Coordinates of C-alpha atoms and ligand atoms in Angstrom, one line a residue:
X453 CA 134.7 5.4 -239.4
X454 CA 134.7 6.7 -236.0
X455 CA 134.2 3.9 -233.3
X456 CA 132.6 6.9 -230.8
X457 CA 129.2 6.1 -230.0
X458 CA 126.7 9.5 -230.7
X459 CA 123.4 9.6 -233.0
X460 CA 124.3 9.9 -236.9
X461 CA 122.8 12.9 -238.4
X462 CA 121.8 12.7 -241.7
X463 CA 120.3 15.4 -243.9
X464 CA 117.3 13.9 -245.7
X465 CA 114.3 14.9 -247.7
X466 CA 111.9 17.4 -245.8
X467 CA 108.7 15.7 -244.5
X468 CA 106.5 17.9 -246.5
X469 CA 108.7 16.9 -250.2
X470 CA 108.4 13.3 -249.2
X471 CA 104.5 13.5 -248.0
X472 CA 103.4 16.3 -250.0
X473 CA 99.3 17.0 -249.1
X474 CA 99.3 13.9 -247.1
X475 CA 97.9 13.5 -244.0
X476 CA 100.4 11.6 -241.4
X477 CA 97.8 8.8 -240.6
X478 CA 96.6 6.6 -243.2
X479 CA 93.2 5.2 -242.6
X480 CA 91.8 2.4 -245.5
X481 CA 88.1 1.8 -246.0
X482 CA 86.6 -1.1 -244.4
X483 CA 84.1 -3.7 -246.7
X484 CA 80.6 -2.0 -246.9
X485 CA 82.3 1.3 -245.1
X486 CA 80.1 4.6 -244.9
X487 CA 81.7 7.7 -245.9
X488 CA 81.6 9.0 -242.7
X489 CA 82.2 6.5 -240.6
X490 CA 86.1 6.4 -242.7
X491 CA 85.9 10.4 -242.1
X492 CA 85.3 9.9 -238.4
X493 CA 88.1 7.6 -238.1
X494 CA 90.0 9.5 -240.8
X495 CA 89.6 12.4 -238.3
X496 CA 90.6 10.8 -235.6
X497 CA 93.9 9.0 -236.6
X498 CA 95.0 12.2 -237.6
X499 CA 94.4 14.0 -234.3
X500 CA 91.5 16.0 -235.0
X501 CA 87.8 15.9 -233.3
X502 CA 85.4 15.3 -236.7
X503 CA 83.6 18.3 -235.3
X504 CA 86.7 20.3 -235.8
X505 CA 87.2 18.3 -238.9
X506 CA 84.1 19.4 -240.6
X507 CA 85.8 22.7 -240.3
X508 CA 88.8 21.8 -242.3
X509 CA 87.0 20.1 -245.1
X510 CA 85.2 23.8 -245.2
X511 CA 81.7 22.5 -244.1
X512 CA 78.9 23.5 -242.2
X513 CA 78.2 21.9 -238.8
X514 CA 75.2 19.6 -237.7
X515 CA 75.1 16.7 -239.7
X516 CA 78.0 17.0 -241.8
X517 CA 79.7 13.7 -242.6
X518 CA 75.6 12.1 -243.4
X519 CA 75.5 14.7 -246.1
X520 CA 77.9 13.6 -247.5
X521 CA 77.1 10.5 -247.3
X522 CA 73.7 11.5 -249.5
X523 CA 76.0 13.7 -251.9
X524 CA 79.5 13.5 -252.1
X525 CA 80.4 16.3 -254.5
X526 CA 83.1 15.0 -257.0
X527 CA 86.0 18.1 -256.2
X528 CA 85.9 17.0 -252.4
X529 CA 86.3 13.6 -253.2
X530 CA 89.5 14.3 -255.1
X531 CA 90.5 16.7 -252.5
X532 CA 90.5 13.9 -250.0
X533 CA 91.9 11.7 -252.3
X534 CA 94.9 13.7 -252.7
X535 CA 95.6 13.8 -248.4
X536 CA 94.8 10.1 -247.9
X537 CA 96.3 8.0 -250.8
X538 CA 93.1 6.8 -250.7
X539 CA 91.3 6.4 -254.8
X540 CA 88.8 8.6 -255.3
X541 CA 86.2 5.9 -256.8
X542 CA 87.4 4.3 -253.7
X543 CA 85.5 7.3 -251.7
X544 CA 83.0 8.0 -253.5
X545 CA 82.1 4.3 -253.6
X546 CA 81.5 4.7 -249.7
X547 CA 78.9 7.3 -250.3
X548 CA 75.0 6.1 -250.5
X549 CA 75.2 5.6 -254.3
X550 CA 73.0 3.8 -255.2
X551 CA 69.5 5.9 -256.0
X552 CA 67.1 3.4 -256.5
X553 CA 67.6 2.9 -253.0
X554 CA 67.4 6.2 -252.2
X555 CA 63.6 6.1 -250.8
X556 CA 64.8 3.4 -248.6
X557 CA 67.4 5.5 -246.7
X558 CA 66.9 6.5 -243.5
X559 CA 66.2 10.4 -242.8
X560 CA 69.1 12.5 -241.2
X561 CA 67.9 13.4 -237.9
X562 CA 69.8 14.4 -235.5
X563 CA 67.5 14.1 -232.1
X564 CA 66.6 10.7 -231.7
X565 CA 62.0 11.2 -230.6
X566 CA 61.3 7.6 -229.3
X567 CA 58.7 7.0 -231.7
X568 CA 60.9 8.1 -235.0
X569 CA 63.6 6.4 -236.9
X570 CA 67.1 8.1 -236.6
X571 CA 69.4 8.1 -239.5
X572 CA 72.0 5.2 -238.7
X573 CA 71.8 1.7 -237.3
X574 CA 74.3 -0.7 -236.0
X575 CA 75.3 -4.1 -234.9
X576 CA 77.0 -4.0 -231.5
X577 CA 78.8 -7.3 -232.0
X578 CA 79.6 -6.4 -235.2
X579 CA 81.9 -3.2 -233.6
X580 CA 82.9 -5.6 -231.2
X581 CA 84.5 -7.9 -233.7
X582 CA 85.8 -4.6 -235.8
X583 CA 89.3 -4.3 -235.5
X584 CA 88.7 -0.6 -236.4
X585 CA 85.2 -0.1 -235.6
X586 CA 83.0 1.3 -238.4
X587 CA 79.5 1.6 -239.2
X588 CA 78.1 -0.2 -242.4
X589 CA 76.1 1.5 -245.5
X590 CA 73.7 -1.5 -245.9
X591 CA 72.4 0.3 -242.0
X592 CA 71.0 3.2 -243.6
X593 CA 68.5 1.4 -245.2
X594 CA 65.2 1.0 -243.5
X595 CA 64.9 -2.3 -244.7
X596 CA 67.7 -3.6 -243.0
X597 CA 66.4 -4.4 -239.1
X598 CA 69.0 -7.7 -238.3
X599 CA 72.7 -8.3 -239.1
X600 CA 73.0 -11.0 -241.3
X601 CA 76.5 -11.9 -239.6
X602 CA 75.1 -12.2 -236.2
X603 CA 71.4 -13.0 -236.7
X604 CA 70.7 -10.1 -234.0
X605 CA 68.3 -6.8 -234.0
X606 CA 70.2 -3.9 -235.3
X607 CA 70.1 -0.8 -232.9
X608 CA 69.3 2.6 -234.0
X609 CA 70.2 4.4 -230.4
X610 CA 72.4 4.4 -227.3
X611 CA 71.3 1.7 -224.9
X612 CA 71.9 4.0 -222.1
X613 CA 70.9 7.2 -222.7
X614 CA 68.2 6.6 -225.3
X615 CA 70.1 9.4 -227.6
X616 CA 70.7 9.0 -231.6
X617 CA 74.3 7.9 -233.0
X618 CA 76.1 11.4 -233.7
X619 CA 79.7 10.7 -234.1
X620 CA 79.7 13.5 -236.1
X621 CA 79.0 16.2 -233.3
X622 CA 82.3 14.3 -231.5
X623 CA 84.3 17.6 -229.9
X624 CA 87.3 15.4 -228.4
X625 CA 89.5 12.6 -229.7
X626 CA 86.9 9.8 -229.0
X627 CA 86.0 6.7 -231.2
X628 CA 82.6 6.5 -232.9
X629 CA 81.6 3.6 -230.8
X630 CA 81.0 5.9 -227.6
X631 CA 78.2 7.5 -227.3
X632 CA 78.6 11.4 -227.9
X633 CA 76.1 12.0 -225.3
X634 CA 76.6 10.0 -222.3
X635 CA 80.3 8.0 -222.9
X636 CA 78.5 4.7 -223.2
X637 CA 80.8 2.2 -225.5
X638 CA 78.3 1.2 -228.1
X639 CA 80.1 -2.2 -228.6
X640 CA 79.0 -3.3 -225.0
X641 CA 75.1 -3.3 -225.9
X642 CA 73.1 -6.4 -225.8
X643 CA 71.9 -8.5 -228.6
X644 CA 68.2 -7.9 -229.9
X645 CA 66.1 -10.6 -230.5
X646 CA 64.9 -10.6 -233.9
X647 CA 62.5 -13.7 -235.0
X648 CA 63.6 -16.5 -237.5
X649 CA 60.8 -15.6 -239.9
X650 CA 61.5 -12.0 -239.7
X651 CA 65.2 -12.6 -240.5
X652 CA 64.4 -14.8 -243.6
X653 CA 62.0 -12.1 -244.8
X654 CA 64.0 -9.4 -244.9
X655 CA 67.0 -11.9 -246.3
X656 CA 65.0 -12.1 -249.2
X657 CA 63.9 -8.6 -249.6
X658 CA 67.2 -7.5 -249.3
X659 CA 68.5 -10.2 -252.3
X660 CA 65.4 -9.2 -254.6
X661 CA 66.8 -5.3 -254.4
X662 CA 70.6 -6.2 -255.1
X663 CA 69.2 -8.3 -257.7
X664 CA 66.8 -6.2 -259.0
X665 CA 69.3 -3.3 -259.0
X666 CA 72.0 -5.6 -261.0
X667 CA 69.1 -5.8 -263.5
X668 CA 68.6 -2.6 -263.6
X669 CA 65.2 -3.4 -263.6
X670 CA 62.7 -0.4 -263.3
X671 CA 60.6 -2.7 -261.4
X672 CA 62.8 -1.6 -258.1
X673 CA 60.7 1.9 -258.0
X674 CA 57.3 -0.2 -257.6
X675 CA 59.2 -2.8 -255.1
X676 CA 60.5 -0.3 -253.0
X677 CA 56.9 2.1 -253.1
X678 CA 55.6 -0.8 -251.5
X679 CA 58.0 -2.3 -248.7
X680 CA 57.7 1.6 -247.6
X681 CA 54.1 1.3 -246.8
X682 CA 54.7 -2.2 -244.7
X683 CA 53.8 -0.3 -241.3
X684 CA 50.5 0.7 -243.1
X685 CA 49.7 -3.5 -243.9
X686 CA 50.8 -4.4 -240.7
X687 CA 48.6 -1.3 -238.7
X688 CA 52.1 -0.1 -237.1
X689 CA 53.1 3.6 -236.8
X690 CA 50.0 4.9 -237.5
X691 CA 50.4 5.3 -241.2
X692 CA 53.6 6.9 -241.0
X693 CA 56.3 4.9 -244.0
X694 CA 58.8 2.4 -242.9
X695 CA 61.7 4.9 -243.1
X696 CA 59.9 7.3 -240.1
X697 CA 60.0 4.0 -237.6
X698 CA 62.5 3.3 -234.8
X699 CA 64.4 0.0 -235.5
X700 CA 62.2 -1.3 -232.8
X701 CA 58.7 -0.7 -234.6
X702 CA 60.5 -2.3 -238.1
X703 CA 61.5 -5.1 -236.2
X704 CA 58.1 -5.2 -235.6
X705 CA 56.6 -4.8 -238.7
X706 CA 58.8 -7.7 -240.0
X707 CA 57.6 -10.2 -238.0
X708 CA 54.4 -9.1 -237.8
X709 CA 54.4 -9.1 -241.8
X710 CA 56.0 -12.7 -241.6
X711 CA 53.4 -14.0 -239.5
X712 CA 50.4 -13.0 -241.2
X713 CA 52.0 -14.2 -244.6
X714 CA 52.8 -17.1 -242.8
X715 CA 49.1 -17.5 -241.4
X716 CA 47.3 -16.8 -244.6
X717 CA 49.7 -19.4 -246.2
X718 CA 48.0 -22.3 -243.6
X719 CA 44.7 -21.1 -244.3
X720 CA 45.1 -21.7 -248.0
X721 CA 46.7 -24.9 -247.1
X722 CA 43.5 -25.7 -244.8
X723 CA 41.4 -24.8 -247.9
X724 CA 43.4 -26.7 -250.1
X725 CA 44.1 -29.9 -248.2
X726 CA 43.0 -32.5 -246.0
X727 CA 43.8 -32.3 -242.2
X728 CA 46.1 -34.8 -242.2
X729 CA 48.5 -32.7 -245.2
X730 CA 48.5 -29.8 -243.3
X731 CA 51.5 -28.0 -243.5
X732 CA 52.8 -26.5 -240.1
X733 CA 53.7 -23.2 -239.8
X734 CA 57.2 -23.6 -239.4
X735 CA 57.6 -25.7 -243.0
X736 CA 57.7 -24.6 -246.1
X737 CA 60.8 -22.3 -245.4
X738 CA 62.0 -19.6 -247.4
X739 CA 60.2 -20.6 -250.6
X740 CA 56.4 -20.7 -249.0
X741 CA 57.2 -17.8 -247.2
X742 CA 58.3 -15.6 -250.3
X743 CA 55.3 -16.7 -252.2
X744 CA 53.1 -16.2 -249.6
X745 CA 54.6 -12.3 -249.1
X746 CA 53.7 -12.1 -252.5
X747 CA 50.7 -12.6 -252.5
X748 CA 49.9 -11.0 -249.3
X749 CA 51.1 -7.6 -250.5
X750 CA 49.1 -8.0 -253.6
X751 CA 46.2 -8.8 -251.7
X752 CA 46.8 -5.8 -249.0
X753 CA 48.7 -3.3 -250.8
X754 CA 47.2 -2.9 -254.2
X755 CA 46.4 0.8 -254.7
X756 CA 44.6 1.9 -257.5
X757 CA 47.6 4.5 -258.1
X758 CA 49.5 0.7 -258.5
X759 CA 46.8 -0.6 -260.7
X760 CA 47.0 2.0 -263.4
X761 CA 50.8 2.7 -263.1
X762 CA 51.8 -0.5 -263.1
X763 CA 54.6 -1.1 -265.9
X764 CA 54.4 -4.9 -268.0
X765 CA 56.2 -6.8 -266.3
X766 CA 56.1 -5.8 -262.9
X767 CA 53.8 -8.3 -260.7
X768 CA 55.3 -8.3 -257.7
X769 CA 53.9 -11.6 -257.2
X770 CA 55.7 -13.2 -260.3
X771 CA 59.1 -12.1 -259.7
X772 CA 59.2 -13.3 -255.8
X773 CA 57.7 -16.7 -257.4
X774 CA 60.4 -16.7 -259.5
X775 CA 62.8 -15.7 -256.9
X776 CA 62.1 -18.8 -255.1
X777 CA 62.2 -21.4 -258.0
X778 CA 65.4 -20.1 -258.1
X779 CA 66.4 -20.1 -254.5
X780 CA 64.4 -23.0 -253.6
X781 CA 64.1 -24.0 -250.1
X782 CA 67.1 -26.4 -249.7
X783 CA 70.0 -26.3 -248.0
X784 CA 72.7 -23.1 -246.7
X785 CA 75.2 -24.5 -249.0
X786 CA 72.3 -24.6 -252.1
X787 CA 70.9 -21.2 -251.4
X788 CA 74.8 -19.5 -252.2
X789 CA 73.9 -19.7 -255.7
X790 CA 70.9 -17.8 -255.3
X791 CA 71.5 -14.7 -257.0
X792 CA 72.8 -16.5 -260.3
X793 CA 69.6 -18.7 -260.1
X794 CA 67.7 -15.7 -259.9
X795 CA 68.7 -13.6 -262.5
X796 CA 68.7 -17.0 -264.9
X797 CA 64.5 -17.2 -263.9
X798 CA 63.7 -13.5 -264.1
X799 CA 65.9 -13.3 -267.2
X800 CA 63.9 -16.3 -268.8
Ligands
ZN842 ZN1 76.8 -8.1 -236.6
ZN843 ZN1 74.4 7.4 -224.7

């Protein structure tokens, strides 16, 4: 062996035998991950602008990677598979799959109008914490106004300019948490305020879909007809549905909705009891307040579309009683085993 000191060449397998149709940068999905959140950053590890990327994937412009989001077809998914390593049930379990939800989802707009929803939402702490910052599918959904992690207001906008979240429109090698329009880094905005009983409402919403969904209950189509005519109850967004609202008017809409449920729940109690068992506004927790939404939307939202269509089985007002038998109103620690509670009292 020569004791010179010089660089050892060494013939070795080309890069393109050893990596075949892989792309150099490998980026893994993150937990609840949106399909194109991963493209975005997909795009972006591997040095390419996701406008330009839309390109190479063969697709049209404007709003690209949300379209994908809606319908991933099953011979792009396996093309990406093949370049990123990455399973293809892996990918196409980051598109919006589930279509019992689909009503719920936001509509892809690309302006952001003040007094309309746009198609994504987002926690800024939540990007903060992100070691890879990502947006979440649960955010498409209109029903979603808080982040369970943080107990903040979701935002649906940039803070600063007041223009929709279009990381797909992105010309330069810039990270989906600045804004496209105006540079602002999305992870810097401030918390919204978002009430207690707002934030247990839509908790519970959110648990009776999953659950329902599980289930496969075709009760889901009547549940979700009538959480999009809450703005209607409430007399927010002049009778426009809950998916053509800002995040701002829903947030509204939620606590509005929780504090008339809430009020009609202390009336009945009025009715029902002596002054001195009055319940305060503030008890009764999770369980009066379910039952109370209940009944409230029955009371409100019956339709006589609802009355005649109505399939056995599906009073509203029955399976949220029954979802809070089974959640009860007791402690965090109790409330965990929700779900299995649940789906032991609906099942009975
Ligand atoms: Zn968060
Ligand atoms: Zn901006």
């Amino acid at each position: 062996m020569s004791r010179e000191k010089g660089f050892a060449i060494e013939i070795r397998e080309r890069y393109q035998d050893v990596a075949g149709d892989r792309w150099p940068a490998a980026v893994g999905p993150q937990p609840d991950e949106l399909l194109s959140s991963w493209l975005h950053r997909l795009a972006i590890a591997n040095g390419v602008a996701p406008r330009s990327f839309a390109g190479g994937l063969g697709l049209g412009g404007g709003m690209w990677s949300p379209r994908l989001d809606a319908r991933l077809p099953e011979d792009v998914a396996a093309w990406l598979g093949a370049r990123t390593g990455v399973a293809c049930e892996a990918i196409s379990a980051m598109a919006m799959t589930d279509g019992a939800l689909a009503p719920l989802w936001l509509p892809l707009r690309e302006t952001a109008r003040r007094s309309r929803s746009t198609w994504i939402q987002y926690c800024a702490v939540c990007l903060a914490d992100d070691s890879a910052p990502y947006f979440r599918r649960s955010c498409r959904l209109a029903s979603r106004i808080s982040c369970f992690t943080h107990r903040c207001g979701l935002r649906d906008r940039c803070p600063a300019c007041r223009a929709g979240i279009v990381p797909f429109a992105q010309t330069e090698l810039v990270p989906q948490y600045v804004c496209v329009c105006c540079g602002f880094d999305l992870r810097g905005a401030a918390k919204v305020s978002v009430g207690l009983a707002a934030r247990r409402l839509e908790r519970s919403i959110d648990d009776i879909c999953k659950a329902e969904i599980a289930k496969g209950s075709p009760t889901i189509h009547e549940w979700v007809a009538r959480l999009l005519r809450v703005p209607v109850i409430v007399g927010i967004g002049s009778g426009r549905p809950l998916t053509s609202l800002p995040a701002s008017a829903r947030i509204r809409c939620f606590e509005q909705l929780a504090q008339r449920a809430d009020d009609e729940r202390v009336v009945a109690a009025d009715r029902a009891a002596p002054r001195r068992c009055r319940i305060a506004p503030t008890t009764g927790g999770r369980d009066g307040l379910i039952t109370r939404f209940a009944d409230f939307l029955d009371a409100h939202q019956r339709s006589p579309r609802f009355s005649r269509a109505r399939p056995p089985g599906a009073d509203l007002a029955a399976l949220l009683a029954a979802y809070a038998r089974a959640v009860g109103d007791g402690p965090r620690s109790k409330r965990r085993g929700g779900g299995a509670g649940l789906h032991k009292s609906l099942a009975a």
